[in-house]
Coordinates of C-alpha atoms in Angstrom, one line a residue:
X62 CA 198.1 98.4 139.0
X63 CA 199.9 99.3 136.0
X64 CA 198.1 99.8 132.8
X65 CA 198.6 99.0 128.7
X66 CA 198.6 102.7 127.7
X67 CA 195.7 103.2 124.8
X68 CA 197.3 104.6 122.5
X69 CA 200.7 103.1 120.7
X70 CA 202.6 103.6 117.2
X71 CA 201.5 101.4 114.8
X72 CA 203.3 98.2 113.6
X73 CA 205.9 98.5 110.5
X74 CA 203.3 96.7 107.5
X75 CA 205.6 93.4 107.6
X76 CA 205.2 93.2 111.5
X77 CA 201.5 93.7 111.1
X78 CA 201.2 91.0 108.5
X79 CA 203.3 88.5 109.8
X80 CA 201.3 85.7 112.4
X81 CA 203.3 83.9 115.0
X82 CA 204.9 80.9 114.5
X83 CA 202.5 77.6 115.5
X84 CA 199.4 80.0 116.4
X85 CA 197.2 77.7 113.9
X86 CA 198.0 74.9 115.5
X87 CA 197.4 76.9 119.1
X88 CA 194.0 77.9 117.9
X89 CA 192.9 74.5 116.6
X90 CA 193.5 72.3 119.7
X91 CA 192.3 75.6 121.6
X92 CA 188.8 75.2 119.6
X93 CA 188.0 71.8 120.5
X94 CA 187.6 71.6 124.2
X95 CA 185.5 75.5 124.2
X96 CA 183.7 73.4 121.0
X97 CA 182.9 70.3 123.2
X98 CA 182.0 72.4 126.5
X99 CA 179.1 74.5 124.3
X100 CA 178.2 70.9 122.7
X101 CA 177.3 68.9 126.0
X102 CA 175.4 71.8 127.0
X103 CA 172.7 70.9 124.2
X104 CA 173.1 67.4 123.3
X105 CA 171.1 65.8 125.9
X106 CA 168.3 68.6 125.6
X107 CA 166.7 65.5 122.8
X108 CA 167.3 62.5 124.8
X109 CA 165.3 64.4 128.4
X110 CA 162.1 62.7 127.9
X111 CA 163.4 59.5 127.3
X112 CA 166.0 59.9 130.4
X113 CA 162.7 60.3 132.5
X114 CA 161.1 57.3 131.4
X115 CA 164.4 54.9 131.5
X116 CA 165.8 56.4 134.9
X117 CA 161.9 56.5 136.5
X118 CA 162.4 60.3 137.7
X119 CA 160.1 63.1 137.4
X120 CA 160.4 66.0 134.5
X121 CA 161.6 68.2 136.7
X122 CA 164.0 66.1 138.5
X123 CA 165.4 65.1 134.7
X124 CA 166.0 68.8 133.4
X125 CA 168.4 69.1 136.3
X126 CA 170.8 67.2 134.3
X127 CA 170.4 70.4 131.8
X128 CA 170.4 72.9 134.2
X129 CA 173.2 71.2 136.9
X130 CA 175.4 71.1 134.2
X131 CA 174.8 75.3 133.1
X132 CA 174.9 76.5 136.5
X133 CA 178.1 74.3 137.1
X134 CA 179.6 76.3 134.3
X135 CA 179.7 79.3 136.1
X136 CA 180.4 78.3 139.2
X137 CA 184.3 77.6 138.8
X138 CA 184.5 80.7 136.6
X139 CA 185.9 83.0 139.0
X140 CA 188.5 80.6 139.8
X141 CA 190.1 80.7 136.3
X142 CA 192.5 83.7 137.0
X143 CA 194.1 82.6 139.7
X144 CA 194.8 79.2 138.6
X145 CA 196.1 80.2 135.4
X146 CA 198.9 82.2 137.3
X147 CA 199.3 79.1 139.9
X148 CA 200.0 76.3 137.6
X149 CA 200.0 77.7 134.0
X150 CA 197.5 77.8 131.2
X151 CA 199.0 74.4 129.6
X152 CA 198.7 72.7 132.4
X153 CA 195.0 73.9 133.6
X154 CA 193.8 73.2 130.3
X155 CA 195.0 69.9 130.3
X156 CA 193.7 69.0 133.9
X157 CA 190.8 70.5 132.8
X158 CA 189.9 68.3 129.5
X159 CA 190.9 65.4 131.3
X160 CA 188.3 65.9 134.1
X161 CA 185.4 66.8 131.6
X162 CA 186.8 63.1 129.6
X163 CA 186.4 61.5 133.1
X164 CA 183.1 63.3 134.0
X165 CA 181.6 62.2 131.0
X166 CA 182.6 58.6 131.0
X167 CA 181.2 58.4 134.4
X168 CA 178.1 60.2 133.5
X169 CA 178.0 57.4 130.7
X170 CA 177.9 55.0 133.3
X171 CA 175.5 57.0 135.8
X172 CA 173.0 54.1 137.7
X173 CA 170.3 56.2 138.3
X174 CA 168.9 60.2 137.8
X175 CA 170.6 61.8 141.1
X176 CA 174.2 60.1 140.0
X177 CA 173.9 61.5 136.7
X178 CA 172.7 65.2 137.5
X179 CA 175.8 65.2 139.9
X180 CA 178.5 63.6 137.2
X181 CA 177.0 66.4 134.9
X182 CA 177.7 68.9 137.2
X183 CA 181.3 67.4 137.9
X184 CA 181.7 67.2 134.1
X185 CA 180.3 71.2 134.0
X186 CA 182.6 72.3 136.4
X187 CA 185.7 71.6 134.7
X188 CA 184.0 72.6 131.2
X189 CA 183.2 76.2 132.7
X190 CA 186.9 76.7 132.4
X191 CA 187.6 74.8 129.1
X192 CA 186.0 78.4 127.1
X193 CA 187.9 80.9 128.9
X194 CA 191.2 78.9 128.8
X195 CA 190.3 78.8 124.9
X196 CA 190.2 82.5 124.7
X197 CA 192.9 83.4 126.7
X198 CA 194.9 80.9 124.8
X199 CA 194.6 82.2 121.5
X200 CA 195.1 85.8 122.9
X201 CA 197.8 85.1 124.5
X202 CA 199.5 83.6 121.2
X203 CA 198.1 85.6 118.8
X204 CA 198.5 89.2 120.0
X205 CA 197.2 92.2 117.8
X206 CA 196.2 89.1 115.2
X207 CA 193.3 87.9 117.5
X208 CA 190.8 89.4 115.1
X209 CA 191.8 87.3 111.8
X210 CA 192.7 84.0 114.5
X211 CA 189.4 84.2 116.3
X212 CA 187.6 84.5 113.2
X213 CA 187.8 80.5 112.3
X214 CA 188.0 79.6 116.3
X215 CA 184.5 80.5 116.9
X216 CA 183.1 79.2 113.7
X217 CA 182.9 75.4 115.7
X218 CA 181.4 77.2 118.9
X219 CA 179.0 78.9 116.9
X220 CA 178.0 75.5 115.6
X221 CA 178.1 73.7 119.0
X222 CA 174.7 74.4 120.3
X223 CA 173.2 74.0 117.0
X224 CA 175.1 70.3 115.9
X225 CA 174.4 69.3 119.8
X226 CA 170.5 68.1 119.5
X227 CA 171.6 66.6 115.5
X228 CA 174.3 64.5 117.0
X229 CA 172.1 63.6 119.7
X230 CA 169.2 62.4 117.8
X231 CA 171.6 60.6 115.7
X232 CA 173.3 58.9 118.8
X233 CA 169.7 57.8 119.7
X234 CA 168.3 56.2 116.7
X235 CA 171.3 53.5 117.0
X236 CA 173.0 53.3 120.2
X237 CA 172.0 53.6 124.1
X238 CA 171.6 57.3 125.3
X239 CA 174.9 56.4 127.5
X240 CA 176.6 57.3 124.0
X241 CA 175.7 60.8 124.0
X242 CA 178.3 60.9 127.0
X243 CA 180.9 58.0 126.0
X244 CA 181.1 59.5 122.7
X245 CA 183.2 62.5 124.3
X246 CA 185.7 59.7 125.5
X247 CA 187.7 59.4 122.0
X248 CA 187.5 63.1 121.4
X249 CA 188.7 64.2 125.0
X250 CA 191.6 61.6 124.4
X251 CA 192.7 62.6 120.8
X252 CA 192.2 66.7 122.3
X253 CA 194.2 66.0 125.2
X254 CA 197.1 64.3 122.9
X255 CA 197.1 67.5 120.4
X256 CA 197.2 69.7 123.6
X257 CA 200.2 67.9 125.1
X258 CA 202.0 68.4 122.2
X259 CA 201.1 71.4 120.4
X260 CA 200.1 73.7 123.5
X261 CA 203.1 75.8 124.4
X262 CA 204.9 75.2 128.2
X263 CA 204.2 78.7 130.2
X264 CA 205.4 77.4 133.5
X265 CA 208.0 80.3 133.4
X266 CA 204.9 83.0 133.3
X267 CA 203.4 81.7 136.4
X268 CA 203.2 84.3 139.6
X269 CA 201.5 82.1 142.5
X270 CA 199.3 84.1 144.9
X271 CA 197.3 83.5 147.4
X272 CA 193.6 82.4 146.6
X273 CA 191.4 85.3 147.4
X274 CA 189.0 82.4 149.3
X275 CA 186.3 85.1 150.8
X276 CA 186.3 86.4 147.3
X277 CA 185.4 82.6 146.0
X278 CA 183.0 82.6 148.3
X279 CA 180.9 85.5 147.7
X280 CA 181.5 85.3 143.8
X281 CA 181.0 81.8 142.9
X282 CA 177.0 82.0 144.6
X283 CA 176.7 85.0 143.4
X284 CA 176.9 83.6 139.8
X285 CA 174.4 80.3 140.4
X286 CA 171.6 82.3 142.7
X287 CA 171.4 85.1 140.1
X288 CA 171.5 83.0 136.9
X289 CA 169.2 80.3 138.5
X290 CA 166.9 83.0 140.0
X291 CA 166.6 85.0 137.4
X292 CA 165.9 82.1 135.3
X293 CA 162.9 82.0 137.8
X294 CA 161.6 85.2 138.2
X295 CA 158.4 84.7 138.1
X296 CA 158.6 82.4 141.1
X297 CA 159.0 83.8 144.9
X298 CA 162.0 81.6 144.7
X299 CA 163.5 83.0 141.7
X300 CA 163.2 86.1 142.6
X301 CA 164.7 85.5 146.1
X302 CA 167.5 83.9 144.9
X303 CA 168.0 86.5 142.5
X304 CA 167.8 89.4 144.8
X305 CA 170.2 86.9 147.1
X306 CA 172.6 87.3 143.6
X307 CA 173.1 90.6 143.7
X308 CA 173.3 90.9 147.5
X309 CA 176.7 89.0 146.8
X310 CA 177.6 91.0 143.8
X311 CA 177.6 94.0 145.8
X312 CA 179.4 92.4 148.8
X313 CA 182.0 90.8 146.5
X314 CA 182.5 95.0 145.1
X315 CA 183.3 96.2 148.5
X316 CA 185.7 93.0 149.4
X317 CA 187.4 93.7 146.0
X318 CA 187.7 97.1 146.4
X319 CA 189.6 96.8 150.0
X320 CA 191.7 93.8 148.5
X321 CA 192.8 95.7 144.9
X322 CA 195.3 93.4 143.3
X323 CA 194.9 90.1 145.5
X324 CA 191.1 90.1 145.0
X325 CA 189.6 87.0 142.7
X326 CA 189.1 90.1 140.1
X327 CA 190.4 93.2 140.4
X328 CA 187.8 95.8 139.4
X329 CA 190.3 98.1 139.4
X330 CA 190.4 96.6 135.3
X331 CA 187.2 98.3 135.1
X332 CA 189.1 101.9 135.5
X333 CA 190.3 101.6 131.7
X334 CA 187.9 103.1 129.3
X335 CA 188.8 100.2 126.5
X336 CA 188.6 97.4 128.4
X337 CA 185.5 98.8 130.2
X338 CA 183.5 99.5 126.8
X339 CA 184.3 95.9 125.3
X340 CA 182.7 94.2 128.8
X341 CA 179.8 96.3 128.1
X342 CA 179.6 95.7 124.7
X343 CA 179.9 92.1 125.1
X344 CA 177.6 91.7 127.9
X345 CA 174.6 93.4 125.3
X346 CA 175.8 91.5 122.6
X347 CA 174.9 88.2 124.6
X348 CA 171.9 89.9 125.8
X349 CA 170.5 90.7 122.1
X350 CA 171.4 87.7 121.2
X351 CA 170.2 85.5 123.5
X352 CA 166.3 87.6 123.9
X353 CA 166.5 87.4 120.5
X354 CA 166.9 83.7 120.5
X355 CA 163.7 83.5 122.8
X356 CA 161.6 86.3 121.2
X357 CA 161.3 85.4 117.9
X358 CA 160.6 81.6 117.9
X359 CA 157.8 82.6 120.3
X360 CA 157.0 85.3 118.2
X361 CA 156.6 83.3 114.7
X362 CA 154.8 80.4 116.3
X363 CA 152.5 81.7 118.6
X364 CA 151.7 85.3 117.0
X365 CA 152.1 83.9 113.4
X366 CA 150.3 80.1 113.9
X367 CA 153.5 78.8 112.1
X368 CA 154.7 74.9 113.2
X369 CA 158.3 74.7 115.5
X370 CA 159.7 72.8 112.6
X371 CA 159.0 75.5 110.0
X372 CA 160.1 78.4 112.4
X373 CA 163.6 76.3 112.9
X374 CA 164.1 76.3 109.1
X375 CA 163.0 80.0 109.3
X376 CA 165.5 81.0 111.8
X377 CA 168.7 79.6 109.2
X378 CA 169.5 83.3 107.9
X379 CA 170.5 84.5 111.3
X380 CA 172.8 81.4 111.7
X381 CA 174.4 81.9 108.3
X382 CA 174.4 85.6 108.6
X383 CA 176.7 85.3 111.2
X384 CA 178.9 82.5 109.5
X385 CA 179.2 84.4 106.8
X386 CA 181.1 87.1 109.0
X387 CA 183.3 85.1 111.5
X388 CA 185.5 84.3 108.4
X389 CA 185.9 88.2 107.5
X390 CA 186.6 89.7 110.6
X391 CA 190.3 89.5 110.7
X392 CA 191.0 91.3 106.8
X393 CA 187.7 93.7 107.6
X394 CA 189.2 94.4 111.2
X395 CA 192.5 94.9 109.6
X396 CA 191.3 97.4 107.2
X397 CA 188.6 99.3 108.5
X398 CA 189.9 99.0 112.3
X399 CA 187.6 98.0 115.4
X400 CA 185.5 101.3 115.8
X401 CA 183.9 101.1 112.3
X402 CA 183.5 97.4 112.0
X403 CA 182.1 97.2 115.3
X404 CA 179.7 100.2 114.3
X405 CA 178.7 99.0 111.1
X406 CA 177.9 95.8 112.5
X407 CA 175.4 97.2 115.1
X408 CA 173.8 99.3 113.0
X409 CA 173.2 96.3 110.9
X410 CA 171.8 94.5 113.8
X411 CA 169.1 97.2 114.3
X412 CA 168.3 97.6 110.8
X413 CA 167.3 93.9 111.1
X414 CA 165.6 94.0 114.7
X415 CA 163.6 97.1 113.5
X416 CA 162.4 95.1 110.5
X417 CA 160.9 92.5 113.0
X418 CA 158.8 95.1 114.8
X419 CA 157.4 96.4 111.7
X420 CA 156.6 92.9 111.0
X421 CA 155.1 92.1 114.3
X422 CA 153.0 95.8 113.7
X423 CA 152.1 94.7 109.9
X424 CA 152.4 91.8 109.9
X425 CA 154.6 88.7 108.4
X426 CA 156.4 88.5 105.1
X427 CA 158.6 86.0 104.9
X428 CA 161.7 87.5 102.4
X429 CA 162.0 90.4 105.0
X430 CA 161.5 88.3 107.4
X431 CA 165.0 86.4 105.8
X432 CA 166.3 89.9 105.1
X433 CA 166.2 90.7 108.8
X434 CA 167.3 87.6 110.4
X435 CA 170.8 87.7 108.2
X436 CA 171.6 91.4 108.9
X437 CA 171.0 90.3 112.8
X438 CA 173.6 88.0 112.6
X439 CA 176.0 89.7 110.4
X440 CA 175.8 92.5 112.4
X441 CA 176.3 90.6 115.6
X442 CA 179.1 88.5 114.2
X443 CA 181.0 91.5 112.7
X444 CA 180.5 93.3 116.6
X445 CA 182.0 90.0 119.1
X446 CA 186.0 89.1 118.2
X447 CA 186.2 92.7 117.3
X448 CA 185.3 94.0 120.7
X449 CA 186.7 90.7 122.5
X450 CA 190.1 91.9 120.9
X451 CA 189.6 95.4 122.1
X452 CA 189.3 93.8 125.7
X453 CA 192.6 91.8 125.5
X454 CA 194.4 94.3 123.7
X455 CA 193.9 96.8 125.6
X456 CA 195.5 95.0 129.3
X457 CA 198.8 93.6 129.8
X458 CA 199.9 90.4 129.0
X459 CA 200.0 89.1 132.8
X460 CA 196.6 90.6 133.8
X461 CA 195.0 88.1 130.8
X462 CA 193.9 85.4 132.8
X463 CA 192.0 87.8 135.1
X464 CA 190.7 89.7 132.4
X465 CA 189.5 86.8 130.6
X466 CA 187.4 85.4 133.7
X467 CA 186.0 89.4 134.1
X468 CA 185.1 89.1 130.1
X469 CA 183.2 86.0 130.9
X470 CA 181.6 86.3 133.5
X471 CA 180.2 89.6 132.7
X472 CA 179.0 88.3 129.0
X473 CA 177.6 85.2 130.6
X474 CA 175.1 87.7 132.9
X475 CA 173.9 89.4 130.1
X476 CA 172.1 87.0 128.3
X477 CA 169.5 86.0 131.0
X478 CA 169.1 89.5 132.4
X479 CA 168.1 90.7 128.5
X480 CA 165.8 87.8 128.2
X481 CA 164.4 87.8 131.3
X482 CA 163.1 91.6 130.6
X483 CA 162.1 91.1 127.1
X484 CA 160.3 88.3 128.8
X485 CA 158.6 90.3 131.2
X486 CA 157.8 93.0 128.5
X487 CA 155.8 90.3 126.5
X488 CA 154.3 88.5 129.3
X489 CA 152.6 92.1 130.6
X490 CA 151.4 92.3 126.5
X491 CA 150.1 88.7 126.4
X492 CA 148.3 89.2 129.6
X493 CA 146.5 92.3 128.6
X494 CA 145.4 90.5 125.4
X495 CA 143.0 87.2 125.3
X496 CA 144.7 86.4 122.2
X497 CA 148.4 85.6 121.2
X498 CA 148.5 88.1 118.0
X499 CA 150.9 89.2 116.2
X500 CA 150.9 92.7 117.4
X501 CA 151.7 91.2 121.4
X502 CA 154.8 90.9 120.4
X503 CA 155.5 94.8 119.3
X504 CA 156.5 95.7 123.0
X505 CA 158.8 92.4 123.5
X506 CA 161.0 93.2 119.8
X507 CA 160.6 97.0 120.6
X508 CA 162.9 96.6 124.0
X509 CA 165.3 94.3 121.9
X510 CA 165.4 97.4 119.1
X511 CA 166.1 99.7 122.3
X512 CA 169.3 97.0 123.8
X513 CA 170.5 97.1 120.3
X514 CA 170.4 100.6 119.8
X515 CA 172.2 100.9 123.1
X516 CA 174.7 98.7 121.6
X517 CA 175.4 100.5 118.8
X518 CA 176.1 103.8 121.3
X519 CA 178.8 101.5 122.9
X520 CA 180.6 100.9 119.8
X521 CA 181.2 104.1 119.3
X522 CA 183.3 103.9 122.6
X523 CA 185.8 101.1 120.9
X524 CA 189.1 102.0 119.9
X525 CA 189.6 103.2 116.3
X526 CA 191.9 99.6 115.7
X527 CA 194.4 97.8 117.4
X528 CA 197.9 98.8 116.9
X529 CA 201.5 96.5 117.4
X530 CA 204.1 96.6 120.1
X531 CA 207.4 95.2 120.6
X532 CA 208.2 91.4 121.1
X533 CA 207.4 90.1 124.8
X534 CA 204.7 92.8 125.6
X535 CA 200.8 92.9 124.9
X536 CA 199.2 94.7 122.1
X537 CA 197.8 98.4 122.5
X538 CA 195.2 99.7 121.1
X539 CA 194.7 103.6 119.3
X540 CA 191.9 105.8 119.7

């Protein structure tokens, strides 16, 4: 397979300055349907007690309308590569909001628990794809720009899961919990009118090929018995399933190996050492973030005795740290390049995650506390759409689709592999202990300091900035 060379001249200054025509436009109808697939995978989390009680199932049964619809999202990842290159982005994505509009009238309209867990998971399926097709949109538009057009795409996603239990809980003090689900009806309609006519036709860039199927079938399981197991692993189950996982991982490898360029993913994207360090970086970005996410809610209420409402409002700084950078990154990528933002970031991000073990050590103060939360998440947010850039940049225009399911799916795994060991690092602590102090939690935030000091040696592996090419071919990247 032919391969984006990584190193290029750099654009002439008006070139480098100049955005394509309609990208804003792109970018804005692009934003809503990755928006509203991160939203519907919070905004029942409120209404699940309630749901038990009205549809006379179990707990358990109930969260399955939470966790059908998350699993579902991976599951028809693999397939977004090669259907991108059968019927065209434009036409996917618009398939693809129309099925989550029809999945979630019909889960509005569900009769009983089983037929709403399996409308969610018909209404996850096609939202796994609306967040890739998003990305790869906007890259494929915007170019060597991604950096300053990405910036102010993922400023809704970053508020999706947070806005999703606000608009529930709104939804439910006047109307029927069917609303949380009809209320996407209006807003996949108006989406899929702004896509129709503001998405551009690519039915000339198609290249059908045939669908790697023993491929689907060892990557798609793959995905749902590792994430589901290793959700579990402290159940024989889990860790079954989880073992099961990587079992298919490593089968899917040798199959793709053998296949090269017809497999689902070609691993032979792997073999460049740009786009390589930008999966890597991303998958222990989503793994910081994510253990981070877990660890110190846990960490303030149950080593600090402070109430969930009071550790929601103290958790803000890490949300506004990292809204505070989104709208930078393009002019800070632009001007210090990939390598050093990227750099800066993660060093940021340990500063702050090496606060909160001296905290859990000394115990709590609550300005450093701030302090440390905000560099997290300005350090974080100054590290993603600069190494998600590096990723795109750095393959050819045609291999994007593939390259954006890759990106994905490898991101998506790191998240519950980093909590699930930070997890396991603070359950052997708690155990040892007959009380939940402060200090328990040293070993839990000292293996999140240790992933983001890893991270900040993959940075260093970015390209120095991302550098222009001609009209009709992808962006390089320089070293």
């Amino acid at each position: 397979m032919s391969r984006v060379p990584e190193t290029d001249a750099p654009a002439s200054p008006g070139e480098s300055d100049r955005l394509p025509p309609g990208i804003w436009k792109i970018a804005s109808v692009a934003a809503i349907g990755s928006f509203m697939s991160q939203l519907d995978a919070t905004i029942v989390n409120v209404s699940l007690p309630g749901l038990a009680g009205t549809l006379h199932a179990t707990f358990p049964t109930i969260q399955w309308i939470m966790s059908g619809y998350l699993l579902a999202l991976a599951l028809t990842l693999p397939l977004n590569g090669w259907l991108v290159d059968r019927i065209g982005a434009r036409a996917l994505y618009l398939w693809c909001f129309a099925a989550f509009t029809l999945a979630s009238g019909l889960c509005g309209l569900a009769w009983s628990a089983p037929s709403l867990i399996g409308f969610r998971v018909l209404q996850g399926m096609a939202g796994g794809l609306l967040a890739p097709m998003a990305q790869m949109l906007v890259a494929r538009a915007a170019g060597r720009h991604m950096p300053r057009v990405a910036s102010m795409v993922v400023m809704p996603v970053l508020l999706a899961p947070l806005l999703g239990p606000v608009v529930a809980g709104g939804i439910l003090t006047f109307a029927s919990w069917r609303w949380i689900f009809l209320f996407n009806l209006p807003v996949g309609l108006l989406a899929f009118v702004l896509a129709w006519h503001f998405l551009p036709d690519d039915r000339q860039q198609t290249r059908p090929r045939v669908l790697d199927l023993t491929g689907l079938a060892l990557l798609s399981p793959a995905l749902v018995f590792f994430l589901y197991g290793i959700d579990r692993l402290g159940q024989r189950m889990g860790g079954a399933l989880a073992c099961c996982g990587l079992l298919l991982f490593a089968l899917y490898g040798a199959w793709a190996h053998r296949k090269g360029d017809g497999a689902l993913i070609d691993l032979r994207l792997f073999g460049g050492r740009v786009f390589s360090a930008s999966v890597i970086t991303l998958f222990l970005l989503n793994g910081a973030l994510f253990a981070g996410q877990m660890l110190v809610p846990v960490w303030l209420i149950h080593g600090c005795g402070l109430s969930p409402d009071r550790v929601g409002w103290l958790m803000t700084p890490m949300g506004l740290g990292m809204m505070c950078a989104y709208p930078l990154m393009g002019r800070l990528t632009d001007r210090f390049g990939i390598r050093k933002l990227t750099n800066c970031g993660a060093l940021a991000a340990f500063a702050g995650t090496l606060l909160l073990v001296f905290l859990a050590q000394h115990g709590l103060a609550f300005s450093i506390l701030a302090g440390a939360l905000f560099l997290r998440g300005a350090g974080m947010g100054a590290i993603g759409i600069p190494s998600m850039s590096a990723g795109y940049a750095a393959v050819k225009r045609e291999e994007l689709p593939v390259a954006t399911t890759a990106l994905n799916i490898v991101q998506r795994l790191g998240g519950p592999i980093w909590t699930t060991l930070c997890a396991m690092a603070l359950g052997g602590q708690a155990s040892a202990s007959p009380f939940m102090t402060s200090r328990v939690f040293v070993m839990g935030l000292g293996l999140l300091c240790v992933l983001h000091a890893v991270l900040l040696l993959t940075t260093r592996l970015l390209p120095v900035r991302l550098a222009g090419r001609g009209a009709g071919k992808a962006p390089g990247v320089s070293n």
